[in-house]
mmCIF file of C-alpha atoms in Angstrom:
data_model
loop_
_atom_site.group_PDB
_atom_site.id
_atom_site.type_symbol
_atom_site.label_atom_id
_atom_site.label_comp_id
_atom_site.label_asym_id
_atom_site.label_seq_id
_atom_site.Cartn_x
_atom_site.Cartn_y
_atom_site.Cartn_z
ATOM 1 C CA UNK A 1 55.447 -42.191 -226.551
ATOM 2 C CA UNK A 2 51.508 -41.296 -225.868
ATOM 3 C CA UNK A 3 50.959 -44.332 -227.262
ATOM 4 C CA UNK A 4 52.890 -46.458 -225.797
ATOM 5 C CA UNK A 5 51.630 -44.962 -221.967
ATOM 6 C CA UNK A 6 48.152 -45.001 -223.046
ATOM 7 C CA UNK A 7 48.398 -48.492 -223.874
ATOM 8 C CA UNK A 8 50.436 -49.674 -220.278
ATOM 9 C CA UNK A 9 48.183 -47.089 -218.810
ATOM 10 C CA UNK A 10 45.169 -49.341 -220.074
ATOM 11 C CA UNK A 11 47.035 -52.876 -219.412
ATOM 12 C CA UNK A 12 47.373 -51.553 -215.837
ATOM 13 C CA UNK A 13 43.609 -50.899 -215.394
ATOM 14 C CA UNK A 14 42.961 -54.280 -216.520
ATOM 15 C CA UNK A 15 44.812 -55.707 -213.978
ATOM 16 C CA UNK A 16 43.614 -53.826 -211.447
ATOM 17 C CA UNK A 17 40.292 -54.498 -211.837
ATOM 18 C CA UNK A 18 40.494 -58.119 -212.771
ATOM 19 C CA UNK A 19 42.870 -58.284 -209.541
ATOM 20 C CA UNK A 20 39.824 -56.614 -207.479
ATOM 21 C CA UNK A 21 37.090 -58.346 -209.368
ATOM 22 C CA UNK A 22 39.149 -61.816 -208.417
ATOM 23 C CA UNK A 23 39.575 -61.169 -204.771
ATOM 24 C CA UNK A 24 36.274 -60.219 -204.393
ATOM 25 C CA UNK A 25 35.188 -63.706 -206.046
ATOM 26 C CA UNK A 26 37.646 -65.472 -204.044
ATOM 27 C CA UNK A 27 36.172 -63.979 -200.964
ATOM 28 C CA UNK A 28 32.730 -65.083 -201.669
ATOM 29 C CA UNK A 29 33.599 -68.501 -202.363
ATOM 30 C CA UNK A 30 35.702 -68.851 -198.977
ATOM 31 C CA UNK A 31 33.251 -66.342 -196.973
ATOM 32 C CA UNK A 32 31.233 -68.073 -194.135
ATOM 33 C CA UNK A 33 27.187 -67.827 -195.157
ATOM 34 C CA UNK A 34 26.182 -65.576 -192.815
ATOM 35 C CA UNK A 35 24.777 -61.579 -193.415
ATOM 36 C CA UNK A 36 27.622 -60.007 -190.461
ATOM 37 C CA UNK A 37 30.468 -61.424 -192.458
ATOM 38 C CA UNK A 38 28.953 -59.595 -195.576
ATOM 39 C CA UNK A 39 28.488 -56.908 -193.404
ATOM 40 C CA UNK A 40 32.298 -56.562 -191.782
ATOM 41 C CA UNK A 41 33.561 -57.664 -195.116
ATOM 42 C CA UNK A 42 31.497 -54.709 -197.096
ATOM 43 C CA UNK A 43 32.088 -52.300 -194.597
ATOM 44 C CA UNK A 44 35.891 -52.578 -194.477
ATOM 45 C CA UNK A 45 35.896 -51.162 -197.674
ATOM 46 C CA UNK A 46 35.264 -47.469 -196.508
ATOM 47 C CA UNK A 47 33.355 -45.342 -199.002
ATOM 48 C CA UNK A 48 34.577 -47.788 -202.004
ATOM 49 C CA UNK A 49 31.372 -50.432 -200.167
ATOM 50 C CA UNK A 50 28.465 -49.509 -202.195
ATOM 51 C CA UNK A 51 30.974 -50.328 -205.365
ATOM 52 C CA UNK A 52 32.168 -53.435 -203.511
ATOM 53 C CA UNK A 53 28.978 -54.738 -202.871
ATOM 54 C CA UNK A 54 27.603 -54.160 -206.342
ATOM 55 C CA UNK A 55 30.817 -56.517 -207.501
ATOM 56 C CA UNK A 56 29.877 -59.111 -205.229
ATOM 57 C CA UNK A 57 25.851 -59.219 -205.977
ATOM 58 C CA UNK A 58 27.248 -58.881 -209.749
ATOM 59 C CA UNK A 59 28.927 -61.937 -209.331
ATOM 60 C CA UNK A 60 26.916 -64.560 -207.618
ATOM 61 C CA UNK A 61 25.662 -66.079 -210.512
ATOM 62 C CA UNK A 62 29.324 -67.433 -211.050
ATOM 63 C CA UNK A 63 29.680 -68.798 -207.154
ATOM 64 C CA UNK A 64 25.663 -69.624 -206.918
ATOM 65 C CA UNK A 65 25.813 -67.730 -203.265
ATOM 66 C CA UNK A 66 22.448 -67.199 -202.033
ATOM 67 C CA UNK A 67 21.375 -64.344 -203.278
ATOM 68 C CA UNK A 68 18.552 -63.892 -200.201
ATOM 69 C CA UNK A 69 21.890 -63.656 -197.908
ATOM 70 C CA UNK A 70 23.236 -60.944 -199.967
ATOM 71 C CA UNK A 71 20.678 -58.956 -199.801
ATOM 72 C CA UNK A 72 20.158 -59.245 -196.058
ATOM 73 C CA UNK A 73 22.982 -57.953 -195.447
ATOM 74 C CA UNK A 74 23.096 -55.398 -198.033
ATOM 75 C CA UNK A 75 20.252 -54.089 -195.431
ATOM 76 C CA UNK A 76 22.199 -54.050 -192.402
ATOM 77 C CA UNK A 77 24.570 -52.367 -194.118
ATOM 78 C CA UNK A 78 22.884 -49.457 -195.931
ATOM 79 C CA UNK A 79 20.151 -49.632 -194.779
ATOM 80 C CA UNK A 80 16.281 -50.254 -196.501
ATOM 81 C CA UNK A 81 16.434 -48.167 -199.299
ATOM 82 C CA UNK A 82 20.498 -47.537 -200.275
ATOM 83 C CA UNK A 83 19.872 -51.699 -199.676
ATOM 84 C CA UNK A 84 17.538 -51.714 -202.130
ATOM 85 C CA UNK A 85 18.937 -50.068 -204.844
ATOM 86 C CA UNK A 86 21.989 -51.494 -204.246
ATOM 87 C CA UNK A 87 20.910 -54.729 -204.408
ATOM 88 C CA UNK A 88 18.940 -54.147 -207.273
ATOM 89 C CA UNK A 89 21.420 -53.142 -209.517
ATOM 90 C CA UNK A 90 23.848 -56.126 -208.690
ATOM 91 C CA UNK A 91 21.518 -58.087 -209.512
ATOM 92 C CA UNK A 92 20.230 -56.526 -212.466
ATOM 93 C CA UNK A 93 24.506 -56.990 -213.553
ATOM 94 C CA UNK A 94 24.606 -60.426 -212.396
ATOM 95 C CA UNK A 95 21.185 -61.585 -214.433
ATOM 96 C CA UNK A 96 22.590 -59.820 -217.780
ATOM 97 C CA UNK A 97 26.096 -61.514 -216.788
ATOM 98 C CA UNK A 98 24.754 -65.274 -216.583
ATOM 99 C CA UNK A 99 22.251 -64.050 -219.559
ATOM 100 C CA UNK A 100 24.977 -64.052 -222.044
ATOM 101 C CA UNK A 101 26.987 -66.320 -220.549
ATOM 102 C CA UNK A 102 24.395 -68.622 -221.916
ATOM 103 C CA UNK A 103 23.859 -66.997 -225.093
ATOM 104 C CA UNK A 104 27.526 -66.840 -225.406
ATOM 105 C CA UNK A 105 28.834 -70.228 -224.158
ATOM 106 C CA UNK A 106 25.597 -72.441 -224.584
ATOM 107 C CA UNK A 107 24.447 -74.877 -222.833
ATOM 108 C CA UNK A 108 26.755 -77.673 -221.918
ATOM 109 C CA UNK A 109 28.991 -75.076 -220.318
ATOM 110 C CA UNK A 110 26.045 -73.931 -218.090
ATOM 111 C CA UNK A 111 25.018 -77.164 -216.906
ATOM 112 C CA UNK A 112 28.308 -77.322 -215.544
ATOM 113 C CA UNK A 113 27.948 -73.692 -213.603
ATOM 114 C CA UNK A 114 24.139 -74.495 -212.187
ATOM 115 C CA UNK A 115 24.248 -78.596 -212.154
ATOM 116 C CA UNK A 116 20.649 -77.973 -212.839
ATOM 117 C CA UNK A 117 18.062 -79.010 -215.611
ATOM 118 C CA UNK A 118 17.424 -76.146 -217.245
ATOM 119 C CA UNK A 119 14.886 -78.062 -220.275
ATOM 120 C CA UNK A 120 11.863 -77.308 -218.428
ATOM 121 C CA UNK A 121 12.620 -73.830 -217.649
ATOM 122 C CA UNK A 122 13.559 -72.948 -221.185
ATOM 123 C CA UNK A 123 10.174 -74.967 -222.588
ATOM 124 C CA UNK A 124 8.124 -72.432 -220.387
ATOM 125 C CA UNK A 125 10.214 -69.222 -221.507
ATOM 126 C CA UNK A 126 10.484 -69.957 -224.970
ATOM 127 C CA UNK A 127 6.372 -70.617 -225.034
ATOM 128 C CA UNK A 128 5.454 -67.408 -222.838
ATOM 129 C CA UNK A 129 8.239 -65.444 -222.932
ATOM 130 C CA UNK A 130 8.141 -62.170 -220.517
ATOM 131 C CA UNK A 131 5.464 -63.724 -218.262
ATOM 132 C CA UNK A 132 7.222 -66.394 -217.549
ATOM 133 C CA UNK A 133 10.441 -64.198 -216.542
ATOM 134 C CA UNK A 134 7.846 -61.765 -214.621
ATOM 135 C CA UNK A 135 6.338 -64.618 -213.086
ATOM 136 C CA UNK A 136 9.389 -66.588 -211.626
ATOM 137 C CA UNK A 137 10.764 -63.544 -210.581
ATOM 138 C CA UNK A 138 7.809 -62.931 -208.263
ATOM 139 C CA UNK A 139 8.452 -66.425 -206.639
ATOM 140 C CA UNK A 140 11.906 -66.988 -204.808
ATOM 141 C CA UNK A 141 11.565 -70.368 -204.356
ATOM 142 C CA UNK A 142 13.019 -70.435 -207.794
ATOM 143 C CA UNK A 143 16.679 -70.700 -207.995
ATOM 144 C CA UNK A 144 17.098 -66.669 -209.451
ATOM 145 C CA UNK A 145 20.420 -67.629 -211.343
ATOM 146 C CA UNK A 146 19.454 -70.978 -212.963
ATOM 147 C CA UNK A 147 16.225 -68.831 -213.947
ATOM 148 C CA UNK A 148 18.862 -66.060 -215.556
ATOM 149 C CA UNK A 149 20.936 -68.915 -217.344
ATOM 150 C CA UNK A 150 17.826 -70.250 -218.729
ATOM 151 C CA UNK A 151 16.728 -67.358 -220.340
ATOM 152 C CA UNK A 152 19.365 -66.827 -222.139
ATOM 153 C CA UNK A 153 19.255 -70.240 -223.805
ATOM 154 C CA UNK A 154 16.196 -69.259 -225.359
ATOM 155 C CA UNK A 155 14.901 -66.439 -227.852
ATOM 156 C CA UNK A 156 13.352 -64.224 -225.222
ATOM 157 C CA UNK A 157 14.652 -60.694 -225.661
ATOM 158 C CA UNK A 158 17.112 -59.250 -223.597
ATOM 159 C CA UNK A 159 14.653 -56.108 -223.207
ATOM 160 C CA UNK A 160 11.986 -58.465 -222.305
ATOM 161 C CA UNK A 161 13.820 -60.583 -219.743
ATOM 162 C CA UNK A 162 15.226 -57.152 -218.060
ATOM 163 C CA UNK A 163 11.854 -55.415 -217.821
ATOM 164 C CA UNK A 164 10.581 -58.444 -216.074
ATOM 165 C CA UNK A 165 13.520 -58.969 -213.736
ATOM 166 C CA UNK A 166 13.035 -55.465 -212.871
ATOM 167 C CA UNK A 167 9.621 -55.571 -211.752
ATOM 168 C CA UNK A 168 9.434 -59.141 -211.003
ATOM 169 C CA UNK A 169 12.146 -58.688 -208.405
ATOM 170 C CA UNK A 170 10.756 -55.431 -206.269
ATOM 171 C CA UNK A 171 8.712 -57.826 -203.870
ATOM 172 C CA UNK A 172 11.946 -59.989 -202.688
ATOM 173 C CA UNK A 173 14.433 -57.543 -202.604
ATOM 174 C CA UNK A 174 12.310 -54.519 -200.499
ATOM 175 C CA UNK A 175 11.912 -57.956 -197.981
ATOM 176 C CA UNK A 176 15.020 -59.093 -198.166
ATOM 177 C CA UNK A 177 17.056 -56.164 -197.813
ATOM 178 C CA UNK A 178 14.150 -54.907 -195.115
ATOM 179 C CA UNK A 179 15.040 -57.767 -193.006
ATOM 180 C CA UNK A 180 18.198 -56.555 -192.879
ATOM 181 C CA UNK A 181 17.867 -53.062 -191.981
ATOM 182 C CA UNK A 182 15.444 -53.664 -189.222
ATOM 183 C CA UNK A 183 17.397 -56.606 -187.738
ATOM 184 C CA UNK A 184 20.100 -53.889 -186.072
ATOM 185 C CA UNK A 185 16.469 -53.000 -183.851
ATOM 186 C CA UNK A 186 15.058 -56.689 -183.105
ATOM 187 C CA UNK A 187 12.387 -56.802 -180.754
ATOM 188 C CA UNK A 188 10.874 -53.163 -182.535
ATOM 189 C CA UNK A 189 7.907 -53.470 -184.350
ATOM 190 C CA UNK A 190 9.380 -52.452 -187.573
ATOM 191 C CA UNK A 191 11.573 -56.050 -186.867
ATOM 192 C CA UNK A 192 8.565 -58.358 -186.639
ATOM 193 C CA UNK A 193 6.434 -56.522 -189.279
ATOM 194 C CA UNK A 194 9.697 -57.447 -191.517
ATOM 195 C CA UNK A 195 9.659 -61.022 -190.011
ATOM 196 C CA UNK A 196 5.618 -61.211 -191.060
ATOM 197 C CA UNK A 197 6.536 -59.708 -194.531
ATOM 198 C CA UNK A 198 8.952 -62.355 -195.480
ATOM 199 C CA UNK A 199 6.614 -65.191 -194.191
ATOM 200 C CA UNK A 200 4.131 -63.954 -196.347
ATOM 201 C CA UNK A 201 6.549 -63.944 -199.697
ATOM 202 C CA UNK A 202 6.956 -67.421 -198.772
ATOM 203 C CA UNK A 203 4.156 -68.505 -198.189
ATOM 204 C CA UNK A 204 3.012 -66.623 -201.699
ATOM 205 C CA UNK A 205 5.761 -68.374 -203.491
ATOM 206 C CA UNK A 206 4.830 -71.531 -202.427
ATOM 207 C CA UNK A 207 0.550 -70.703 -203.764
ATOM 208 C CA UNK A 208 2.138 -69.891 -206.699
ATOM 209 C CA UNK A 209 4.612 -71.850 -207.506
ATOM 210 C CA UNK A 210 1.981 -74.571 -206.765
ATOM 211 C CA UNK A 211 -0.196 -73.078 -209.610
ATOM 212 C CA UNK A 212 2.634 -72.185 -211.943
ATOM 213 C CA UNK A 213 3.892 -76.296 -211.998
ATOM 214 C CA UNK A 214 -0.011 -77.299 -211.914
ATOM 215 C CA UNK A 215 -0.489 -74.940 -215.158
ATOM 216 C CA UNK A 216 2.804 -76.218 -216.912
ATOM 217 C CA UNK A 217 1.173 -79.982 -216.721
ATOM 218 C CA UNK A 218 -1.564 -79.242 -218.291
#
């Protein structure tokens, strides 16, 4: 009889979360691009958001939503640093998810997922490894789930390629997820010092990304 509850007591768990982990996927591929519909979204969760939020930024490497928009309004919601690690963790969840996805399923199935050409991104990771990861990371003009996907169609580490995702993503989520939380003040000087932050991650990402192709020719 304890058996027999444990195991519909188990089957029912499953369903429950694959019917929560489902909705919220089905809500991110019909939700309108915009950081207030995360936000009223998120929010109408209560005190389950933080959880709810994780799920979604977990699973954006299977709906390719921007990630930048995510994190926006994981800002507005809870603010700079709750943001932050909030955001970081999703998308620590979502780069191991599309990770083994690729280890798991190879590549044929991912090209169908990203549409993308993933050969020169797996040349460069297989030849430097954790650099490489570190490196792309640090510019977010690169695609970050195509990045993920093609990591784990090469024989990087998962150690390695987590480390670097860790510390290569600090600079674009803190701006990200900073735009966010000052936004609900625009016209304060915390706003436009956030506004002056993020035009300077571009316009790094574009000096480097410039030097990182310019390297990879020669």
């Amino acid at each position: 009889m304890n058996y027999k509850f444990s195991k519909f007591l188990k089957l029912v768990l499953s369903g429950i979360i694959v019917f929560v982990i489902g909705s919220i996927l089905y809500k991110i591929l019909n939700m309108d691009i915009g950081p207030n519909d995360i936000q009223k979204y998120v929010t109408s969760f209560g005190k389950l958001a933080p959880f709810v939020y994780i799920i979604m930024f977990a699973l954006v490497p299977l709906t390719l939503f921007p990630d930048s928009i995510l994190a926006i309004g994981g800002g507005i919601i809870f603010g700079l640093y709750k943001g932050y690690i909030y955001t970081l963790i999703g998308a620590l969840i979502g780069s191991s998810l599309s990770f083994y996805i690729s280890r798991k399923l190879g590549r044929s199935f991912v090209k169908k997922i990203t549409k993308e050409k993933l050969d020169y991104i797996e040349e460069m990771i297989n030849s430097k490894g954790f650099f490489v990861i570190l490196l792309l990371r640090l510019i977010p003009l690169f695609p970050f789930d195509v990045i993920s996907y093609g990591a784990g169609l090469t024989n990087i580490k998962y150690r390695d390629f987590i480390f670097a995702t860790i510390v290569g993503t600090i600079p674009g989520i803190l701006v990200f997820t900073n735009i966010g939380a000052q936004s609900v003040d625009i016209g304060s000087n915390s706003f436009y010092l956030s506004i002056m932050a993020l035009i300077l991650l571009i316009l790094s990402s574009i000096v480097l990304k410039n030097k990182f192709i310019n390297t990879q020719k020669k």
